[in-house]
PDB file of C-alpha atoms (C1' of nucleotides) in Angstrom:
ATOM      1  CA  UNK A   1      42.636 181.413 -50.341  1.00 55.00           C
ATOM      2  CA  UNK A   2      41.913 183.779 -53.504  1.00 64.00           C
ATOM      3  CA  UNK A   3      44.734 185.703 -55.340  1.00 80.00           C
ATOM      4  CA  UNK A   4      45.320 189.332 -54.767  1.00 89.00           C
ATOM      5  CA  UNK A   5      46.119 191.486 -57.797  1.00 95.00           C
ATOM      6  CA  UNK A   6      48.464 194.216 -57.659  1.00 97.00           C
ATOM      7  CA  UNK A   7      46.606 197.438 -59.120  1.00 98.00           C
ATOM      8  CA  UNK A   8      48.214 201.329 -59.882  1.00 98.00           C
ATOM      9  CA  UNK A   9      46.491 202.069 -56.457  1.00 98.00           C
ATOM     10  CA  UNK A  10      47.799 199.332 -54.433  1.00 98.00           C
ATOM     11  CA  UNK A  11      51.614 200.126 -55.769  1.00 98.00           C
ATOM     12  CA  UNK A  12      51.702 203.614 -55.471  1.00 98.00           C
ATOM     13  CA  UNK A  13      50.914 203.386 -51.769  1.00 98.00           C
ATOM     14  CA  UNK A  14      53.607 201.034 -51.459  1.00 98.00           C
ATOM     15  CA  UNK A  15      55.621 203.353 -52.899  1.00 98.00           C
ATOM     16  CA  UNK A  16      54.758 205.851 -50.830  1.00 98.00           C
ATOM     17  CA  UNK A  17      55.575 203.825 -48.228  1.00 98.00           C
ATOM     18  CA  UNK A  18      58.511 203.165 -49.324  1.00 98.00           C
ATOM     19  CA  UNK A  19      60.205 206.813 -49.714  1.00 96.00           C
ATOM     20  CA  UNK A  20      59.811 207.616 -46.187  1.00 97.00           C
ATOM     21  CA  UNK A  21      59.974 206.866 -42.686  1.00 95.00           C
ATOM     22  CA  UNK A  22      57.666 209.274 -41.588  1.00 94.00           C
ATOM     23  CA  UNK A  23      54.748 206.817 -40.060  1.00 97.00           C
ATOM     24  CA  UNK A  24      51.803 208.617 -42.229  1.00 98.00           C
ATOM     25  CA  UNK A  25      47.945 207.872 -41.399  1.00 98.00           C
ATOM     26  CA  UNK A  26      45.342 206.670 -43.740  1.00 98.00           C
ATOM     27  CA  UNK A  27      44.722 209.636 -44.647  1.00 97.00           C
ATOM     28  CA  UNK A  28      48.326 211.397 -44.937  1.00 98.00           C
ATOM     29  CA  UNK A  29      48.622 208.584 -47.403  1.00 98.00           C
ATOM     30  CA  UNK A  30      45.708 209.663 -49.403  1.00 98.00           C
ATOM     31  CA  UNK A  31      46.328 212.983 -50.097  1.00 98.00           C
ATOM     32  CA  UNK A  32      50.014 212.070 -50.948  1.00 98.00           C
ATOM     33  CA  UNK A  33      48.459 209.627 -53.542  1.00 98.00           C
ATOM     34  CA  UNK A  34      46.229 211.602 -54.949  1.00 98.00           C
ATOM     35  CA  UNK A  35      48.593 214.281 -56.185  1.00 97.00           C
ATOM     36  CA  UNK A  36      49.573 210.442 -58.608  1.00 97.00           C
ATOM     37  CA  UNK A  37      46.313 209.610 -58.481  1.00 98.00           C
ATOM     38  CA  UNK A  38      43.270 211.816 -58.409  1.00 97.00           C
ATOM     39  CA  UNK A  39      40.712 209.619 -58.447  1.00 97.00           C
ATOM     40  CA  UNK A  40      41.272 207.138 -56.142  1.00 98.00           C
ATOM     41  CA  UNK A  41      39.508 206.587 -52.708  1.00 98.00           C
ATOM     42  CA  UNK A  42      39.879 207.046 -48.978  1.00 98.00           C
ATOM     43  CA  UNK A  43      37.625 203.209 -48.916  1.00 98.00           C
ATOM     44  CA  UNK A  44      40.980 201.929 -51.534  1.00 98.00           C
ATOM     45  CA  UNK A  45      43.286 203.157 -49.764  1.00 98.00           C
ATOM     46  CA  UNK A  46      42.509 201.716 -46.632  1.00 98.00           C
ATOM     47  CA  UNK A  47      41.359 198.446 -48.338  1.00 98.00           C
ATOM     48  CA  UNK A  48      45.120 198.133 -49.481  1.00 98.00           C
ATOM     49  CA  UNK A  49      46.751 198.981 -46.648  1.00 98.00           C
ATOM     50  CA  UNK A  50      45.114 196.364 -44.952  1.00 98.00           C
ATOM     51  CA  UNK A  51      46.113 193.847 -47.650  1.00 97.00           C
ATOM     52  CA  UNK A  52      49.664 195.084 -48.253  1.00 98.00           C
ATOM     53  CA  UNK A  53      49.841 194.354 -43.946  1.00 97.00           C
ATOM     54  CA  UNK A  54      48.383 190.888 -44.130  1.00 96.00           C
ATOM     55  CA  UNK A  55      51.062 189.953 -47.252  1.00 96.00           C
ATOM     56  CA  UNK A  56      53.861 191.770 -44.858  1.00 96.00           C
ATOM     57  CA  UNK A  57      54.659 194.089 -48.193  1.00 97.00           C
ATOM     58  CA  UNK A  58      53.844 196.971 -44.602  1.00 98.00           C
ATOM     59  CA  UNK A  59      53.384 197.292 -41.040  1.00 97.00           C
ATOM     60  CA  UNK A  60      50.205 198.667 -39.608  1.00 97.00           C
ATOM     61  CA  UNK A  61      51.214 200.438 -36.229  1.00 97.00           C
ATOM     62  CA  UNK A  62      49.346 200.703 -33.819  1.00 95.00           C
ATOM     63  CA  UNK A  63      50.892 202.616 -31.018  1.00 94.00           C
ATOM     64  CA  UNK A  64      48.511 205.279 -29.331  1.00 88.00           C
ATOM     65  CA  UNK A  65      46.869 208.490 -30.477  1.00 90.00           C
ATOM     66  CA  UNK A  66      43.319 208.358 -33.036  1.00 94.00           C
ATOM     67  CA  UNK A  67      44.780 207.338 -35.851  1.00 96.00           C
ATOM     68  CA  UNK A  68      46.762 203.627 -36.477  1.00 97.00           C
ATOM     69  CA  UNK A  69      49.851 204.637 -39.021  1.00 98.00           C
ATOM     70  CA  UNK A  70      51.711 202.995 -41.148  1.00 98.00           C
ATOM     71  CA  UNK A  71      54.955 201.891 -41.872  1.00 98.00           C
ATOM     72  CA  UNK A  72      57.071 200.645 -44.550  1.00 97.00           C
ATOM     73  CA  UNK A  73      59.880 199.444 -42.705  1.00 97.00           C
ATOM     74  CA  UNK A  74      59.366 195.841 -42.346  1.00 96.00           C
ATOM     75  CA  UNK A  75      62.663 194.726 -40.045  1.00 95.00           C
ATOM     76  CA  UNK A  76      61.148 194.708 -36.653  1.00 95.00           C
ATOM     77  CA  UNK A  77      62.368 197.048 -35.226  1.00 96.00           C
ATOM     78  CA  UNK A  78      60.592 199.694 -31.827  1.00 97.00           C
ATOM     79  CA  UNK A  79      59.740 203.851 -32.258  1.00 97.00           C
ATOM     80  CA  UNK A  80      59.754 206.778 -30.289  1.00 96.00           C
ATOM     81  CA  UNK A  81      57.294 209.294 -30.285  1.00 95.00           C
ATOM     82  CA  UNK A  82      57.811 212.509 -30.058  1.00 93.00           C
ATOM     83  CA  UNK A  83      55.424 213.976 -27.084  1.00 90.00           C
ATOM     84  CA  UNK A  84      55.677 218.080 -28.373  1.00 88.00           C
ATOM     85  CA  UNK A  85      55.169 217.596 -32.507  1.00 89.00           C
ATOM     86  CA  UNK A  86      53.971 214.118 -32.622  1.00 89.00           C
ATOM     87  CA  UNK A  87      56.751 212.618 -35.007  1.00 93.00           C
ATOM     88  CA  UNK A  88      57.809 208.965 -35.138  1.00 95.00           C
ATOM     89  CA  UNK A  89      61.478 207.461 -35.050  1.00 95.00           C
ATOM     90  CA  UNK A  90      62.116 204.110 -35.758  1.00 96.00           C
ATOM     91  CA  UNK A  91      64.569 202.425 -33.543  1.00 95.00           C
ATOM     92  CA  UNK A  92      66.506 199.137 -34.096  1.00 95.00           C
ATOM     93  CA  UNK A  93      67.823 197.903 -31.233  1.00 95.00           C
ATOM     94  CA  UNK A  94      69.197 194.689 -29.830  1.00 95.00           C
ATOM     95  CA  UNK A  95      66.588 192.543 -27.850  1.00 94.00           C
ATOM     96  CA  UNK A  96      69.661 191.358 -25.300  1.00 95.00           C
ATOM     97  CA  UNK A  97      69.904 194.912 -24.165  1.00 95.00           C
ATOM     98  CA  UNK A  98      67.981 196.437 -21.343  1.00 95.00           C
ATOM     99  CA  UNK A  99      65.519 199.175 -20.700  1.00 94.00           C
ATOM    100  CA  UNK A 100      68.077 201.885 -19.051  1.00 94.00           C
ATOM    101  CA  UNK A 101      70.835 200.929 -22.005  1.00 94.00           C
ATOM    102  CA  UNK A 102      68.191 201.858 -24.555  1.00 95.00           C
ATOM    103  CA  UNK A 103      67.289 205.020 -22.987  1.00 93.00           C
ATOM    104  CA  UNK A 104      70.620 206.325 -22.570  1.00 91.00           C
ATOM    105  CA  UNK A 105      71.766 205.216 -25.969  1.00 86.00           C
ATOM    106  CA  UNK A 106      69.219 204.848 -28.706  1.00 79.00           C
ATOM    107  CA  UNK A 107      68.887 207.491 -29.835  1.00 86.00           C
ATOM    108  CA  UNK A 108      68.332 211.581 -29.381  1.00 90.00           C
ATOM    109  CA  UNK A 109      65.219 212.030 -26.872  1.00 94.00           C
ATOM    110  CA  UNK A 110      64.506 213.630 -24.176  1.00 94.00           C
ATOM    111  CA  UNK A 111      62.897 209.746 -22.748  1.00 94.00           C
ATOM    112  CA  UNK A 112      59.877 210.129 -19.981  1.00 93.00           C
ATOM    113  CA  UNK A 113      57.871 207.000 -20.747  1.00 93.00           C
ATOM    114  CA  UNK A 114      57.660 203.723 -22.027  1.00 96.00           C
ATOM    115  CA  UNK A 115      55.496 201.437 -23.297  1.00 96.00           C
ATOM    116  CA  UNK A 116      56.089 197.976 -23.725  1.00 97.00           C
ATOM    117  CA  UNK A 117      53.252 195.284 -24.534  1.00 96.00           C
ATOM    118  CA  UNK A 118      53.787 191.840 -25.096  1.00 96.00           C
ATOM    119  CA  UNK A 119      52.101 189.676 -27.290  1.00 94.00           C
ATOM    120  CA  UNK A 120      51.404 185.471 -27.609  1.00 94.00           C
ATOM    121  CA  UNK A 121      49.212 182.846 -25.367  1.00 94.00           C
ATOM    122  CA  UNK A 122      48.569 182.705 -22.085  1.00 94.00           C
ATOM    123  CA  UNK A 123      49.146 179.667 -19.948  1.00 94.00           C
ATOM    124  CA  UNK A 124      45.592 178.424 -20.595  1.00 93.00           C
ATOM    125  CA  UNK A 125      45.566 179.197 -24.212  1.00 93.00           C
ATOM    126  CA  UNK A 126      49.066 177.695 -24.679  1.00 90.00           C
ATOM    127  CA  UNK A 127      48.002 174.119 -22.445  1.00 89.00           C
ATOM    128  CA  UNK A 128      44.721 174.157 -25.037  1.00 85.00           C
ATOM    129  CA  UNK A 129      46.609 174.585 -28.326  1.00 75.00           C
ATOM    130  CA  UNK A 130      48.459 171.540 -27.416  1.00 65.00           C
ATOM    131  CA  UNK A 131      46.177 169.724 -26.816  1.00 60.00           C
ATOM    132  CA  UNK A 132      44.057 170.432 -29.998  1.00 52.00           C
ATOM    133  CA  UNK A 133      46.226 172.354 -31.679  1.00 49.00           C
ATOM    134  CA  UNK A 134      43.663 174.345 -33.213  1.00 47.00           C
ATOM    135  CA  UNK A 135      45.452 177.319 -35.239  1.00 45.00           C
ATOM    136  CA  UNK A 136      42.663 179.873 -34.693  1.00 43.00           C
ATOM    137  CA  UNK A 137      44.750 182.617 -34.193  1.00 41.00           C
ATOM    138  CA  UNK A 138      43.942 186.536 -34.932  1.00 40.00           C
ATOM    139  CA  UNK A 139      45.277 188.531 -37.536  1.00 39.00           C
TER     140      UNK A 139
ATOM    141  CA  UNK B   1      42.825 225.530 -12.310  1.00 55.00           C
ATOM    142  CA  UNK B   2      38.908 224.163 -11.947  1.00 62.00           C
ATOM    143  CA  UNK B   3      37.924 222.250  -8.843  1.00 78.00           C
ATOM    144  CA  UNK B   4      37.182 218.666  -9.712  1.00 88.00           C
ATOM    145  CA  UNK B   5      34.049 217.001  -7.377  1.00 94.00           C
ATOM    146  CA  UNK B   6      33.734 213.565  -6.009  1.00 96.00           C
ATOM    147  CA  UNK B   7      30.456 212.279  -7.063  1.00 98.00           C
ATOM    148  CA  UNK B   8      28.658 208.591  -5.919  1.00 98.00           C
ATOM    149  CA  UNK B   9      29.397 208.002 -10.001  1.00 98.00           C
ATOM    150  CA  UNK B  10      33.334 208.509  -9.628  1.00 98.00           C
ATOM    151  CA  UNK B  11      33.720 207.399  -6.946  1.00 98.00           C
ATOM    152  CA  UNK B  12      31.735 203.742  -8.721  1.00 98.00           C
ATOM    153  CA  UNK B  13      34.070 203.929 -11.459  1.00 98.00           C
ATOM    154  CA  UNK B  14      36.972 204.102  -9.047  1.00 98.00           C
ATOM    155  CA  UNK B  15      35.566 201.125  -6.823  1.00 98.00           C
ATOM    156  CA  UNK B  16      35.627 199.218 -10.064  1.00 98.00           C
ATOM    157  CA  UNK B  17      38.839 199.779 -10.936  1.00 98.00           C
ATOM    158  CA  UNK B  18      40.229 198.977  -7.925  1.00 97.00           C
ATOM    159  CA  UNK B  19      39.007 195.624  -7.690  1.00 96.00           C
ATOM    160  CA  UNK B  20      39.856 193.806 -11.052  1.00 97.00           C
ATOM    161  CA  UNK B  21      43.147 193.205 -12.845  1.00 95.00           C
ATOM    162  CA  UNK B  22      41.419 192.851 -16.388  1.00 94.00           C
ATOM    163  CA  UNK B  23      41.807 196.175 -18.279  1.00 97.00           C
ATOM    164  CA  UNK B  24      38.188 196.263 -19.767  1.00 98.00           C
ATOM    165  CA  UNK B  25      37.100 198.844 -21.591  1.00 98.00           C
ATOM    166  CA  UNK B  26      34.847 201.793 -21.228  1.00 98.00           C
ATOM    167  CA  UNK B  27      31.498 200.318 -22.017  1.00 97.00           C
ATOM    168  CA  UNK B  28      32.489 197.076 -19.856  1.00 98.00           C
ATOM    169  CA  UNK B  29      33.258 199.349 -16.595  1.00 98.00           C
ATOM    170  CA  UNK B  30      29.773 200.797 -17.594  1.00 98.00           C
ATOM    171  CA  UNK B  31      27.964 197.656 -17.480  1.00 98.00           C
ATOM    172  CA  UNK B  32      29.245 196.840 -13.802  1.00 98.00           C
ATOM    173  CA  UNK B  33      29.154 200.622 -12.537  1.00 98.00           C
ATOM    174  CA  UNK B  34      25.097 200.244 -13.469  1.00 97.00           C
ATOM    175  CA  UNK B  35      24.568 197.332 -11.222  1.00 97.00           C
ATOM    176  CA  UNK B  36      25.232 199.736  -8.439  1.00 97.00           C
ATOM    177  CA  UNK B  37      24.183 203.016 -10.210  1.00 97.00           C
ATOM    178  CA  UNK B  38      21.096 202.291 -13.107  1.00 97.00           C
ATOM    179  CA  UNK B  39      20.554 205.315 -14.411  1.00 97.00           C
ATOM    180  CA  UNK B  40      24.590 206.532 -14.783  1.00 98.00           C
ATOM    181  CA  UNK B  41      25.203 207.244 -18.675  1.00 98.00           C
ATOM    182  CA  UNK B  42      28.165 205.696 -20.951  1.00 98.00           C
ATOM    183  CA  UNK B  43      29.257 209.553 -21.361  1.00 98.00           C
ATOM    184  CA  UNK B  44      28.949 210.015 -17.839  1.00 98.00           C
ATOM    185  CA  UNK B  45      31.628 207.041 -17.822  1.00 98.00           C
ATOM    186  CA  UNK B  46      33.969 208.152 -20.014  1.00 98.00           C
ATOM    187  CA  UNK B  47      34.294 211.897 -18.883  1.00 98.00           C
ATOM    188  CA  UNK B  48      34.803 210.109 -15.551  1.00 98.00           C
ATOM    189  CA  UNK B  49      37.752 207.581 -16.496  1.00 98.00           C
ATOM    190  CA  UNK B  50      39.033 210.874 -18.997  1.00 98.00           C
ATOM    191  CA  UNK B  51      39.604 212.929 -15.316  1.00 97.00           C
ATOM    192  CA  UNK B  52      40.562 210.338 -13.322  1.00 98.00           C
ATOM    193  CA  UNK B  53      43.262 209.948 -15.764  1.00 97.00           C
ATOM    194  CA  UNK B  54      44.308 212.942 -15.897  1.00 96.00           C
ATOM    195  CA  UNK B  55      44.892 213.196 -12.261  1.00 95.00           C
ATOM    196  CA  UNK B  56      46.373 209.893 -11.895  1.00 96.00           C
ATOM    197  CA  UNK B  57      44.299 207.446  -9.739  1.00 97.00           C
ATOM    198  CA  UNK B  58      43.752 205.288 -13.189  1.00 98.00           C
ATOM    199  CA  UNK B  59      45.411 204.632 -16.162  1.00 97.00           C
ATOM    200  CA  UNK B  60      44.337 205.040 -19.572  1.00 97.00           C
ATOM    201  CA  UNK B  61      45.507 202.021 -21.486  1.00 97.00           C
ATOM    202  CA  UNK B  62      46.238 202.947 -25.436  1.00 95.00           C
ATOM    203  CA  UNK B  63      48.002 199.515 -26.375  1.00 93.00           C
ATOM    204  CA  UNK B  64      45.562 198.422 -29.859  1.00 88.00           C
ATOM    205  CA  UNK B  65      42.643 197.247 -30.610  1.00 90.00           C
ATOM    206  CA  UNK B  66      39.438 199.462 -31.067  1.00 94.00           C
ATOM    207  CA  UNK B  67      38.798 200.852 -27.562  1.00 96.00           C
ATOM    208  CA  UNK B  68      40.819 201.363 -25.194  1.00 97.00           C
ATOM    209  CA  UNK B  69      41.098 200.281 -21.522  1.00 98.00           C
ATOM    210  CA  UNK B  70      41.540 201.140 -18.357  1.00 98.00           C
ATOM    211  CA  UNK B  71      43.710 200.144 -15.715  1.00 98.00           C
ATOM    212  CA  UNK B  72      43.505 200.704 -11.748  1.00 97.00           C
ATOM    213  CA  UNK B  73      47.564 200.061 -11.082  1.00 96.00           C
ATOM    214  CA  UNK B  74      48.878 203.240 -11.857  1.00 96.00           C
ATOM    215  CA  UNK B  75      52.411 202.463 -10.617  1.00 95.00           C
ATOM    216  CA  UNK B  76      54.684 201.932 -13.848  1.00 95.00           C
ATOM    217  CA  UNK B  77      54.133 198.406 -15.477  1.00 96.00           C
ATOM    218  CA  UNK B  78      53.852 196.215 -18.914  1.00 97.00           C
ATOM    219  CA  UNK B  79      51.300 194.648 -20.456  1.00 97.00           C
ATOM    220  CA  UNK B  80      50.855 191.152 -21.942  1.00 96.00           C
ATOM    221  CA  UNK B  81      48.111 190.635 -24.034  1.00 95.00           C
ATOM    222  CA  UNK B  82      46.839 187.066 -25.369  1.00 93.00           C
ATOM    223  CA  UNK B  83      46.626 187.122 -29.185  1.00 90.00           C
ATOM    224  CA  UNK B  84      43.604 183.893 -28.741  1.00 88.00           C
ATOM    225  CA  UNK B  85      41.783 185.363 -25.524  1.00 89.00           C
ATOM    226  CA  UNK B  86      42.113 188.949 -25.725  1.00 89.00           C
ATOM    227  CA  UNK B  87      43.452 188.590 -22.156  1.00 93.00           C
ATOM    228  CA  UNK B  88      45.786 191.402 -20.791  1.00 95.00           C
ATOM    229  CA  UNK B  89      48.119 190.841 -18.188  1.00 95.00           C
ATOM    230  CA  UNK B  90      49.939 193.110 -16.361  1.00 96.00           C
ATOM    231  CA  UNK B  91      54.232 192.458 -15.746  1.00 95.00           C
ATOM    232  CA  UNK B  92      56.071 194.220 -14.064  1.00 95.00           C
ATOM    233  CA  UNK B  93      59.672 194.051 -14.595  1.00 95.00           C
ATOM    234  CA  UNK B  94      63.055 195.970 -13.957  1.00 95.00           C
ATOM    235  CA  UNK B  95      64.050 198.498 -16.564  1.00 94.00           C
ATOM    236  CA  UNK B  96      67.048 196.946 -15.875  1.00 95.00           C
ATOM    237  CA  UNK B  97      67.023 193.348 -17.369  1.00 95.00           C
ATOM    238  CA  UNK B  98      66.037 192.960 -20.935  1.00 95.00           C
ATOM    239  CA  UNK B  99      63.921 192.261 -23.770  1.00 94.00           C
ATOM    240  CA  UNK B 100      65.170 188.422 -24.244  1.00 94.00           C
ATOM    241  CA  UNK B 101      65.421 188.188 -19.785  1.00 94.00           C
ATOM    242  CA  UNK B 102      61.411 189.099 -19.932  1.00 95.00           C
ATOM    243  CA  UNK B 103      60.422 186.894 -22.399  1.00 93.00           C
ATOM    244  CA  UNK B 104      62.263 184.144 -21.406  1.00 91.00           C
ATOM    245  CA  UNK B 105      60.752 184.762 -16.745  1.00 85.00           C
ATOM    246  CA  UNK B 106      58.507 187.461 -16.516  1.00 78.00           C
ATOM    247  CA  UNK B 107      55.254 185.681 -16.972  1.00 86.00           C
ATOM    248  CA  UNK B 108      54.362 182.454 -18.374  1.00 90.00           C
ATOM    249  CA  UNK B 109      52.870 183.606 -21.601  1.00 94.00           C
ATOM    250  CA  UNK B 110      54.804 182.226 -25.622  1.00 94.00           C
ATOM    251  CA  UNK B 111      55.078 185.336 -26.178  1.00 94.00           C
ATOM    252  CA  UNK B 112      54.868 185.422 -30.395  1.00 93.00           C
ATOM    253  CA  UNK B 113      56.389 189.357 -30.734  1.00 94.00           C
ATOM    254  CA  UNK B 114      56.785 192.246 -28.958  1.00 96.00           C
ATOM    255  CA  UNK B 115      56.038 196.085 -29.130  1.00 96.00           C
ATOM    256  CA  UNK B 116      57.994 199.078 -27.304  1.00 97.00           C
ATOM    257  CA  UNK B 117      56.851 202.888 -27.650  1.00 96.00           C
ATOM    258  CA  UNK B 118      59.110 205.327 -26.017  1.00 96.00           C
ATOM    259  CA  UNK B 119      57.492 208.938 -25.574  1.00 94.00           C
ATOM    260  CA  UNK B 120      59.770 212.131 -25.129  1.00 94.00           C
ATOM    261  CA  UNK B 121      61.163 214.931 -26.715  1.00 94.00           C
ATOM    262  CA  UNK B 122      62.738 214.756 -30.250  1.00 93.00           C
ATOM    263  CA  UNK B 123      65.888 216.378 -30.864  1.00 94.00           C
ATOM    264  CA  UNK B 124      64.803 219.503 -32.057  1.00 93.00           C
ATOM    265  CA  UNK B 125      61.816 219.926 -29.856  1.00 93.00           C
ATOM    266  CA  UNK B 126      64.361 219.689 -26.634  1.00 90.00           C
ATOM    267  CA  UNK B 127      66.413 222.141 -27.971  1.00 89.00           C
ATOM    268  CA  UNK B 128      63.969 224.653 -28.289  1.00 85.00           C
ATOM    269  CA  UNK B 129      62.401 223.771 -24.817  1.00 75.00           C
ATOM    270  CA  UNK B 130      65.970 224.387 -23.455  1.00 65.00           C
ATOM    271  CA  UNK B 131      66.033 227.935 -24.742  1.00 59.00           C
ATOM    272  CA  UNK B 132      62.186 229.433 -24.614  1.00 52.00           C
ATOM    273  CA  UNK B 133      60.918 227.232 -21.405  1.00 49.00           C
ATOM    274  CA  UNK B 134      58.728 226.850 -23.279  1.00 47.00           C
ATOM    275  CA  UNK B 135      56.607 223.525 -21.018  1.00 45.00           C
ATOM    276  CA  UNK B 136      53.204 222.635 -22.885  1.00 44.00           C
ATOM    277  CA  UNK B 137      53.206 218.627 -23.271  1.00 42.00           C
ATOM    278  CA  UNK B 138      50.706 217.205 -23.034  1.00 40.00           C
ATOM    279  CA  UNK B 139      48.216 215.217 -21.377  1.00 39.00           C
TER     280      UNK B 139
ATOM    281  C1'  DT C   1      36.814 186.238 -69.766  1.00 82.46           C
ATOM    282  C1'  DT C   2      35.841 186.062 -65.000  1.00 82.46           C
ATOM    283  C1'  DA C   3      37.315 187.269 -60.127  1.00 82.46           C
ATOM    284  C1'  DT C   4      38.935 190.503 -57.811  1.00 82.46           C
ATOM    285  C1'  DA C   5      39.645 195.130 -56.966  1.00 82.46           C
ATOM    286  C1'  DT C   6      37.500 200.456 -57.159  1.00 82.46           C
ATOM    287  C1'  DG C   7      35.037 204.511 -56.284  1.00 82.46           C
ATOM    288  C1'  DC C   8      31.244 206.373 -54.329  1.00 82.46           C
ATOM    289  C1'  DA C   9      28.021 206.525 -50.534  1.00 82.46           C
ATOM    290  C1'  DA C  10      25.984 204.884 -46.446  1.00 82.46           C
ATOM    291  C1'  DA C  11      27.291 202.521 -42.554  1.00 82.46           C
ATOM    292  C1'  DT C  12      29.348 201.814 -37.872  1.00 82.46           C
ATOM    293  C1'  DG C  13      32.017 201.745 -33.495  1.00 82.46           C
ATOM    294  C1'  DA C  14      33.952 204.408 -30.698  1.00 82.46           C
ATOM    295  C1'  DT C  15      34.599 208.363 -27.824  1.00 82.46           C
ATOM    296  C1'  DT C  16      33.299 212.810 -26.835  1.00 82.46           C
ATOM    297  C1'  DT C  17      30.020 217.316 -27.108  1.00 82.46           C
ATOM    298  C1'  DG C  18      25.788 220.690 -25.904  1.00 82.46           C
ATOM    299  C1'  DC C  19      22.133 221.560 -23.418  1.00 82.46           C
ATOM    300  C1'  DG C  20      19.062 221.645 -19.374  1.00 82.46           C
ATOM    301  C1'  DT C  21      19.152 219.726 -15.095  1.00 82.46           C
ATOM    302  C1'  DA C  22      20.988 217.951 -10.236  1.00 82.46           C
ATOM    303  C1'  DG C  23      23.730 217.561  -6.771  1.00 82.46           C
ATOM    304  C1'  DT C  24      28.380 218.957  -4.487  1.00 82.46           C
ATOM    305  C1'  DC C  25      31.095 221.329  -1.938  1.00 82.46           C
TER     306       DC C  25
ATOM    307  C1'  DG D   1      24.297 229.762  -3.566  1.00 82.46           C
ATOM    308  C1'  DA D   2      27.420 228.776  -6.793  1.00 82.46           C
ATOM    309  C1'  DC D   3      29.207 226.296  -9.903  1.00 82.46           C
ATOM    310  C1'  DT D   4      30.817 221.551 -11.315  1.00 82.46           C
ATOM    311  C1'  DA D   5      28.841 216.937 -13.198  1.00 82.46           C
ATOM    312  C1'  DC D   6      25.026 214.345 -14.588  1.00 82.46           C
ATOM    313  C1'  DG D   7      21.802 212.633 -18.346  1.00 82.46           C
ATOM    314  C1'  DC D   8      20.095 212.343 -22.900  1.00 82.46           C
ATOM    315  C1'  DA D   9      21.300 212.658 -27.604  1.00 82.46           C
ATOM    316  C1'  DA D  10      22.685 214.591 -31.220  1.00 82.46           C
ATOM    317  C1'  DA D  11      27.943 214.975 -33.251  1.00 82.46           C
ATOM    318  C1'  DT D  12      32.326 213.576 -34.586  1.00 82.46           C
ATOM    319  C1'  DC D  13      36.001 211.330 -36.456  1.00 82.46           C
ATOM    320  C1'  DA D  14      38.673 207.234 -38.414  1.00 82.46           C
ATOM    321  C1'  DT D  15      37.389 203.056 -40.669  1.00 82.46           C
ATOM    322  C1'  DT D  16      34.477 199.453 -42.995  1.00 82.46           C
ATOM    323  C1'  DT D  17      31.338 198.347 -46.079  1.00 82.46           C
ATOM    324  C1'  DG D  18      26.709 197.396 -49.765  1.00 82.46           C
ATOM    325  C1'  DC D  19      26.757 197.930 -54.658  1.00 82.46           C
ATOM    326  C1'  DA D  20      27.521 198.381 -59.634  1.00 82.46           C
ATOM    327  C1'  DT D  21      30.901 199.453 -62.650  1.00 82.46           C
ATOM    328  C1'  DA D  22      35.962 199.235 -63.806  1.00 82.46           C
ATOM    329  C1'  DT D  23      40.151 196.233 -64.693  1.00 82.46           C
ATOM    330  C1'  DA D  24      44.176 193.281 -64.166  1.00 82.46           C
ATOM    331  C1'  DA D  25      45.239 188.465 -65.302  1.00 82.46           C
TER     332       DA D  25
END
DNA sequence: TTATATGCAAATGATTTGCGTAGTC
DNA sequence: GACTACGCAAATCATTTGCATATAA
């Protein structure tokens, strides 16, 4: 396991993500950070976003659209996306309420659709894991 | 509004999607359809998947991972993805049950995470729409 | 000191598009 | 016959990677 270093670039990216709730894409972060570090490269932004999300300091959001988005809020939460202006809002909801309740109570959006994806181990893989104890769950 | 034609290619793609529940990617569909129509091109597959999903005959799934997936099941439903073997299963669940209930009852997966995204109009866009009646909600 | 991170540019992978021809309606 | 769709190849867009140099620990 290799050591991670805190560099000016990584620091700036992390700060940028922590001071906004707008879920920016990699190139939006690049443009913002460039005002502080004009020589930073887009590749460095991508590399740092990757290491930051692997170490749990930010979240990589893969919620549709051509580009991934990044979130400084690492607590588990949901999202609402506006189909007109493409803004994305955070939604903090308990797992004990129903979808209908969420639509009605959780935000002032006019909801027209939703998508739920569960992640985990399918019955077959679950069984195999319990037998051989393999632990190669991908990032 | 332009007329859509039913071609052998489009027909074959639609049939392929209707006879599987494996949520194939565009290039998987290309490989399968190629056994019936050896001269079909990948571009044609992409174009037809696009028109089929716009006309509501199939669903384009943007649920993470490098490639989009396509689904012949057009009724509203959820998905579970295995983090080990990458299979995707369908989940038919009422919107009146809670997330916890879904985790417990809806599939034999060992659930380790989930993602919920709502789509609609944010408060600002909702307000603007109600005033001027614009109806340009994107596909 | 020394290994990790950077900047740059080229490479990759998925998807889209332009164009001339084929095929559907 | 008119006009949409096709096949092919090149273009595009987001993201990743190789490499020589800079820099954090």
